[in-house]
Amino acid sequence: MTIDTEILTPDAAGIERAAHLLRGGALVSFPTETVYGLGAHAGEDKAVARIFDAKGRPRFNPLIVHVADVAAARRLVEWSKMADILAGAFWPGPLTLVLPLRKGAPVSDLVTGGLSTLAVRMPDHSIAARLLQEADIPVAAPSANASGRLSPTTAGHVLDSLAGRIDAILDAGPCKLGLESTIVGLVDSPRLLRPGGLPAEVIEDALGAPLGTSGPGIEAPGQLGSHYAPRAGLRLNATTRRDGERLLGFGSVKGDLTLSAGGDLVEAAAQLFCHLHALDTMGDHTIAVAPIPEHGLGRAINDRLRRAAAPRMTPDQAE
Ligand code: TXA
Ligand code: MG
């Protein structure tokens, strides 16, 4: 499906329009000092699902939430002394911090990919700052490129791969850095999860300690093995409910809960985590899952389901 992509100018009216669209659940590309982001309301499952749909991402990689200031970040994550030091030294700027997600934080499970941590960053770009202030919501944003394409540093790059798939783009010219943010995990000891626009040495100087590399306790980008998996076992491609099972439906397969009766994959993605959680809390039933077509967002849904269905390590969790 193709939609009209509005091209907005970075003046008061354009920023206000972009903020209005974001609050309403639309997809809006906006500039940052690193690369253009593809923003959506981080608290809205459907809006976040549309990010993955537009990018054609075959996996629900967790997303970075963009905030206007430290106070907004503190509402979402368990802030720490080290976070204070690094944000104090480098925010706004090309540094993303991964911290424990705060209980009850208004963030869709699709943003974290079901992880108990959240990546947050405050971009150093006057237009992004005004947009985030005006929108006054946490904005989830990956780089605004179709999956497998280079990160976009101009509005033209974004439109080359996403025109017709996103609601609007705020065009404020080329990005200053052209390199994604550096990602540091602060869940246990500080670790470099992705090198980027801010050199690791500079971060180590500010911390007065070396950065570890990714390891136990945190997941590096691209190594997302242990996402949320239900306690109950999963049986995939089920068209009927067997004894002792709960059925998660899709399309014509009607379940105890149904991802999308109309067969809409964006709606299905938006419902995936909350329905799995809900079925999981209904008891130790196996969760049977209706077939999900292997195209568009269906690929990411199936990827997640397959990994949730894979045998677990501990005997009490194993099938
Ligand atoms: O400069 C940037 O960071 C740009 C601009 C738009 O802000 N954003 C960006 O997002 O590069 P993206 O989605 O292309 O890359 C985000 C990376 C992914 O590799 C993802 O795995 C990682 O951040 N990430 C997000 N949340 C995480 C978490 N809780 N733990 C570990 N890694 C996480
Ligand atoms: Mg990217």
Coordinates of C-alpha atoms and ligand atoms in Angstrom, one line a residue:
M1 CA 0.0 0.0 0.0
T2 CA 1.3 3.4 -0.9
I3 CA 0.6 6.5 1.1
D4 CA 1.4 10.2 0.4
T5 CA 4.5 11.2 2.2
E6 CA 4.3 14.8 3.3
I7 CA 7.5 16.8 3.0
L8 CA 7.7 19.2 5.9
T9 CA 9.9 22.3 6.2
P10 CA 11.8 22.7 9.4
D11 CA 9.9 25.8 10.5
A12 CA 7.4 26.3 13.4
A13 CA 4.5 25.1 11.2
G14 CA 6.4 22.0 9.9
I15 CA 7.6 21.0 13.3
E16 CA 4.1 21.4 14.8
R17 CA 2.7 19.3 12.0
A18 CA 5.3 16.6 12.5
A19 CA 4.7 16.6 16.3
H20 CA 0.9 16.3 15.7
L21 CA 1.4 13.4 13.4
L22 CA 3.7 11.6 15.8
R23 CA 1.3 12.0 18.7
G24 CA -1.4 10.6 16.5
G25 CA 0.5 7.4 15.7
A26 CA 2.0 8.3 12.3
L27 CA 5.5 7.6 11.0
V28 CA 7.6 10.7 10.7
S29 CA 11.2 10.8 9.6
F30 CA 13.3 13.5 11.3
P31 CA 16.9 14.6 11.2
T32 CA 19.3 14.1 14.0
E33 CA 23.0 14.9 14.2
T34 CA 23.9 11.3 13.3
V35 CA 21.4 10.1 10.6
Y36 CA 17.8 10.6 9.8
G37 CA 15.5 8.6 12.2
L38 CA 12.1 7.0 11.4
G39 CA 10.1 8.1 14.4
A40 CA 6.9 6.7 15.9
H41 CA 5.1 7.1 19.3
A42 CA 7.0 4.7 21.5
G43 CA 4.0 4.0 23.6
E44 CA 1.7 2.9 20.8
D45 CA 2.1 -0.7 19.7
K46 CA 0.5 -0.1 16.3
A47 CA 2.7 2.9 15.5
V48 CA 5.8 1.0 16.4
A49 CA 4.7 -2.0 14.4
R50 CA 4.4 0.3 11.4
I51 CA 8.1 1.1 11.7
F52 CA 9.1 -2.5 11.1
D53 CA 6.6 -2.8 8.3
A54 CA 7.9 0.3 6.6
K55 CA 11.5 -0.8 6.9
G56 CA 10.8 -4.3 5.9
R57 CA 12.8 -5.5 8.8
P58 CA 12.8 -9.3 9.1
R59 CA 13.3 -9.1 12.8
F60 CA 12.0 -7.0 15.7
N61 CA 15.3 -5.5 16.6
P62 CA 14.9 -3.3 19.7
L63 CA 14.7 0.4 18.9
I64 CA 16.2 3.5 20.4
V65 CA 13.8 5.9 22.2
H66 CA 14.6 9.6 21.5
V67 CA 13.9 12.1 24.3
A68 CA 13.9 15.8 24.7
D69 CA 15.9 15.9 28.0
V70 CA 17.3 13.8 30.8
A71 CA 14.0 14.2 32.8
A72 CA 12.1 12.4 30.0
A73 CA 14.7 9.6 29.9
R74 CA 14.5 9.2 33.7
R75 CA 10.8 8.5 33.4
L76 CA 11.5 5.5 31.1
V77 CA 14.6 3.8 32.6
E78 CA 16.3 3.1 35.9
W79 CA 18.7 6.0 35.9
S80 CA 22.1 5.6 37.6
K81 CA 25.2 7.5 38.7
M82 CA 27.0 6.4 35.5
A83 CA 24.1 7.4 33.4
D84 CA 24.3 10.9 35.0
I85 CA 28.0 11.1 34.3
L86 CA 27.7 10.1 30.6
A87 CA 24.5 12.1 29.9
G88 CA 26.1 15.1 31.7
A89 CA 29.1 14.9 29.5
F90 CA 27.6 13.9 26.2
W91 CA 23.9 14.8 26.0
P92 CA 22.6 16.1 23.8
G93 CA 24.9 14.0 21.5
P94 CA 25.6 10.8 19.6
L95 CA 25.6 8.6 22.6
T96 CA 22.8 6.0 23.3
L97 CA 22.5 4.6 26.8
V98 CA 21.0 1.2 27.5
L99 CA 19.5 1.0 31.0
P100 CA 17.0 -1.2 32.8
L101 CA 13.5 -0.4 31.7
R102 CA 11.4 1.2 34.4
K103 CA 8.5 -0.9 35.5
G104 CA 5.3 0.5 34.0
A105 CA 7.2 2.8 31.6
P106 CA 4.9 3.8 28.8
V107 CA 6.9 1.9 26.1
S108 CA 5.6 -0.7 23.7
D109 CA 7.1 -4.2 24.0
L110 CA 7.9 -3.9 20.3
V111 CA 10.3 -1.1 21.1
T112 CA 12.4 -3.3 23.5
G113 CA 11.7 -6.5 21.6
G114 CA 10.5 -7.9 25.0
L115 CA 13.9 -7.1 26.6
S116 CA 14.0 -5.7 30.1
T117 CA 16.3 -2.9 29.0
L118 CA 15.7 0.2 26.9
A119 CA 18.0 2.3 24.7
V120 CA 17.6 6.1 25.2
R121 CA 19.2 9.0 23.5
M122 CA 18.9 12.8 23.4
P123 CA 19.9 14.0 19.9
D124 CA 22.0 17.1 19.4
H125 CA 20.0 18.7 16.6
S126 CA 17.9 21.9 17.0
I127 CA 15.1 20.6 14.9
A128 CA 14.9 17.2 16.5
A129 CA 15.0 18.9 19.9
R130 CA 12.1 21.2 19.0
L131 CA 10.2 18.3 17.6
L132 CA 10.7 16.1 20.7
Q133 CA 9.7 19.0 23.0
E134 CA 6.6 19.8 20.9
A135 CA 5.5 16.2 20.6
D136 CA 6.1 15.6 24.3
I137 CA 6.1 11.8 23.9
P138 CA 8.9 9.3 23.8
V139 CA 9.8 8.7 20.1
A140 CA 11.1 5.3 19.0
A141 CA 13.3 5.7 15.9
P142 CA 15.6 3.4 14.0
S143 CA 17.6 4.8 11.1
A144 CA 15.2 5.8 8.4
N145 CA 16.3 3.3 5.7
A146 CA 14.7 0.2 4.3
S147 CA 16.2 -2.9 5.8
G148 CA 19.6 -3.8 4.3
R149 CA 20.1 -0.2 2.9
L150 CA 22.6 2.3 4.2
S151 CA 21.7 4.7 6.9
P152 CA 20.3 8.0 5.4
T153 CA 22.0 11.3 6.0
T154 CA 19.8 13.4 3.8
A155 CA 16.0 13.6 3.2
G156 CA 16.6 12.4 -0.3
H157 CA 18.2 9.2 1.0
V158 CA 15.1 8.6 3.2
L159 CA 12.7 9.2 0.3
D160 CA 14.7 6.9 -2.0
S161 CA 13.9 4.0 0.2
L162 CA 10.8 4.9 2.1
A163 CA 8.7 7.4 0.0
G164 CA 5.1 6.1 0.0
R165 CA 5.7 4.0 3.1
I166 CA 5.9 6.8 5.7
D167 CA 3.5 9.6 6.5
A168 CA 6.0 12.5 6.6
I169 CA 9.6 13.7 6.6
L170 CA 10.9 16.8 8.2
D171 CA 13.6 17.9 5.8
A172 CA 16.4 19.9 7.5
G173 CA 19.2 19.2 5.1
P174 CA 22.1 16.8 5.6
C175 CA 23.1 15.3 9.0
K176 CA 26.3 16.7 10.5
L177 CA 27.9 13.4 11.6
G178 CA 26.6 10.8 9.1
L179 CA 27.5 8.0 11.5
E180 CA 25.1 6.4 14.0
S181 CA 25.3 7.0 17.8
T182 CA 27.7 5.0 20.0
I183 CA 25.7 2.6 22.2
V184 CA 26.8 2.0 25.7
G185 CA 25.1 -0.5 28.0
L186 CA 24.9 0.4 31.6
V187 CA 23.0 -2.5 32.9
D188 CA 25.8 -4.0 35.0
S189 CA 29.3 -2.8 34.1
P190 CA 29.6 -0.2 31.3
R191 CA 30.0 -1.9 27.9
L192 CA 30.4 -0.7 24.4
L193 CA 27.5 -2.3 22.4
R194 CA 28.1 -0.4 19.1
P195 CA 30.9 1.9 18.1
G196 CA 29.5 5.1 16.6
G197 CA 29.8 8.9 16.3
L198 CA 31.3 9.3 19.8
P199 CA 34.7 7.6 20.2
A200 CA 34.9 5.0 22.9
E201 CA 38.1 6.6 24.3
V202 CA 36.3 9.8 25.0
I203 CA 33.6 7.9 26.9
E204 CA 36.2 6.0 28.9
D205 CA 37.9 9.3 29.9
A206 CA 34.6 10.6 31.2
L207 CA 33.9 7.4 33.1
G208 CA 37.5 7.0 34.4
A209 CA 37.1 3.3 33.6
P210 CA 37.5 1.1 30.5
L211 CA 34.4 0.0 28.6
G212 CA 33.9 -3.7 28.4
T213 CA 32.6 -5.3 25.2
S214 CA 29.2 -7.0 25.0
G215 CA 28.9 -10.0 27.3
P216 CA 26.6 -11.7 29.8
G217 CA 23.8 -9.6 31.1
I218 CA 23.2 -7.5 28.1
E219 CA 22.6 -8.2 24.5
A220 CA 24.5 -6.6 21.7
P221 CA 22.8 -5.3 18.6
G222 CA 22.3 -8.3 16.3
Q223 CA 22.8 -10.9 19.0
L224 CA 19.3 -11.0 20.2
G225 CA 19.0 -14.6 21.3
S226 CA 17.1 -14.5 24.5
H227 CA 14.1 -12.4 23.9
Y228 CA 10.9 -12.8 25.7
A229 CA 9.8 -16.4 25.6
P230 CA 6.6 -17.5 27.3
R231 CA 6.8 -20.0 30.1
A232 CA 4.3 -22.2 28.2
G233 CA 5.5 -24.1 25.2
L234 CA 4.6 -23.0 21.8
R235 CA 3.3 -25.0 18.9
L236 CA 3.4 -23.2 15.6
N237 CA 1.3 -23.5 12.4
A238 CA -1.7 -24.8 14.4
T239 CA -5.1 -24.6 12.7
T240 CA -7.0 -26.2 15.5
R241 CA -6.7 -26.3 19.3
R242 CA -5.7 -29.6 20.9
D243 CA -6.5 -30.6 24.4
G244 CA -4.7 -28.5 27.0
E245 CA -3.8 -25.8 24.6
R246 CA -4.7 -22.1 24.2
L247 CA -4.9 -21.0 20.6
L248 CA -3.5 -17.7 19.3
G249 CA -5.5 -17.0 16.2
F250 CA -4.8 -15.1 13.0
G251 CA -7.1 -14.4 10.1
S252 CA -9.6 -17.2 9.5
V253 CA -8.2 -19.3 12.4
K254 CA -10.1 -17.9 15.4
G255 CA -8.3 -18.4 18.8
D256 CA -8.8 -17.7 22.5
L257 CA -7.1 -14.5 21.5
T258 CA -6.6 -13.5 17.9
L259 CA -3.7 -11.4 16.5
S260 CA -5.8 -10.0 13.7
A261 CA -9.1 -11.4 12.6
G262 CA -8.9 -9.5 9.3
G263 CA -5.4 -10.9 8.6
D264 CA -3.7 -7.5 9.0
L265 CA 0.0 -8.2 9.7
V266 CA 0.6 -4.7 11.2
E267 CA -2.2 -5.2 13.6
A268 CA -0.9 -8.7 14.4
A269 CA 2.6 -7.4 15.1
A270 CA 1.1 -4.7 17.4
Q271 CA -0.8 -7.4 19.4
L272 CA 1.9 -10.1 19.4
F273 CA 3.6 -9.4 22.8
C274 CA 0.5 -8.5 24.8
H275 CA -1.4 -11.5 23.5
L276 CA 1.5 -13.9 24.3
H277 CA 1.8 -12.4 27.7
A278 CA -1.9 -12.7 28.3
L279 CA -2.0 -16.4 27.2
D280 CA 1.1 -17.1 29.2
T281 CA -0.6 -15.8 32.4
M282 CA -3.6 -18.1 31.8
G283 CA -1.5 -21.1 33.0
D284 CA 0.8 -23.8 31.8
H285 CA -1.0 -24.5 28.6
T286 CA 0.9 -24.9 25.4
I287 CA 0.2 -21.9 23.2
A288 CA -0.8 -23.0 19.8
V289 CA -0.3 -20.4 17.2
A290 CA -2.1 -20.1 13.9
P291 CA 0.0 -20.0 10.7
I292 CA 1.3 -16.5 9.9
P293 CA 2.1 -15.7 6.3
E294 CA 5.8 -15.4 5.6
H295 CA 5.8 -12.0 3.9
G296 CA 6.0 -8.4 5.1
L297 CA 5.8 -8.1 8.9
G298 CA 4.8 -11.8 8.9
R299 CA 8.5 -12.6 8.6
A300 CA 9.4 -10.7 11.8
I301 CA 6.4 -12.2 13.6
N302 CA 7.5 -15.7 12.6
D303 CA 11.1 -15.1 13.5
R304 CA 10.0 -14.1 17.0
L305 CA 7.6 -17.0 17.3
R306 CA 10.2 -19.5 16.1
R307 CA 12.7 -18.3 18.7
A308 CA 10.1 -18.3 21.4
A309 CA 9.3 -21.9 20.5
A310 CA 12.9 -23.1 20.4
P311 CA 13.8 -25.5 23.3
R312 CA 14.9 -23.7 26.4
M313 CA 18.1 -24.4 28.4
T314 CA 16.7 -25.2 31.8
P315 CA 14.8 -28.5 32.3
D316 CA 11.7 -26.9 33.8
Q317 CA 11.3 -24.6 30.8
A318 CA 12.1 -27.2 28.2
E319 CA 9.3 -28.8 26.2
Ligands
TXA1 O1 22.3 7.5 15.6 C1 21.5 6.6 15.9 O2 21.5 5.9 16.9 C2 20.2 6.5 14.9 C3 19.4 7.8 15.1 C4 18.2 7.8 14.3 O3 19.2 8.1 16.4 N1 19.4 5.4 15.2 C5 19.8 4.1 14.9 O4 18.9 3.1 15.2 O5 20.9 3.8 14.5 P1 18.9 1.6 14.7 O6 17.6 1.0 15.0 O7 19.3 1.6 13.3 O8 20.0 1.0 15.6 C6 19.7 0.8 17.0 C7 20.6 -0.3 17.5 C8 20.2 -1.6 17.1 O9 21.3 -2.3 16.6 C9 19.6 -2.3 18.3 O10 19.9 -3.7 18.3 C10 20.3 -1.5 19.4 O11 20.3 -0.3 19.0 N2 19.5 -1.6 20.6 C11 18.3 -1.0 20.9 N3 17.8 -1.3 22.1 C12 18.7 -2.1 22.7 C13 18.8 -2.7 23.9 N4 17.8 -2.6 24.8 N5 19.9 -3.5 24.2 C14 20.9 -3.6 23.3 N6 20.8 -3.0 22.1 C15 19.8 -2.3 21.7
MG2 MG 20.1 1.2 11.4

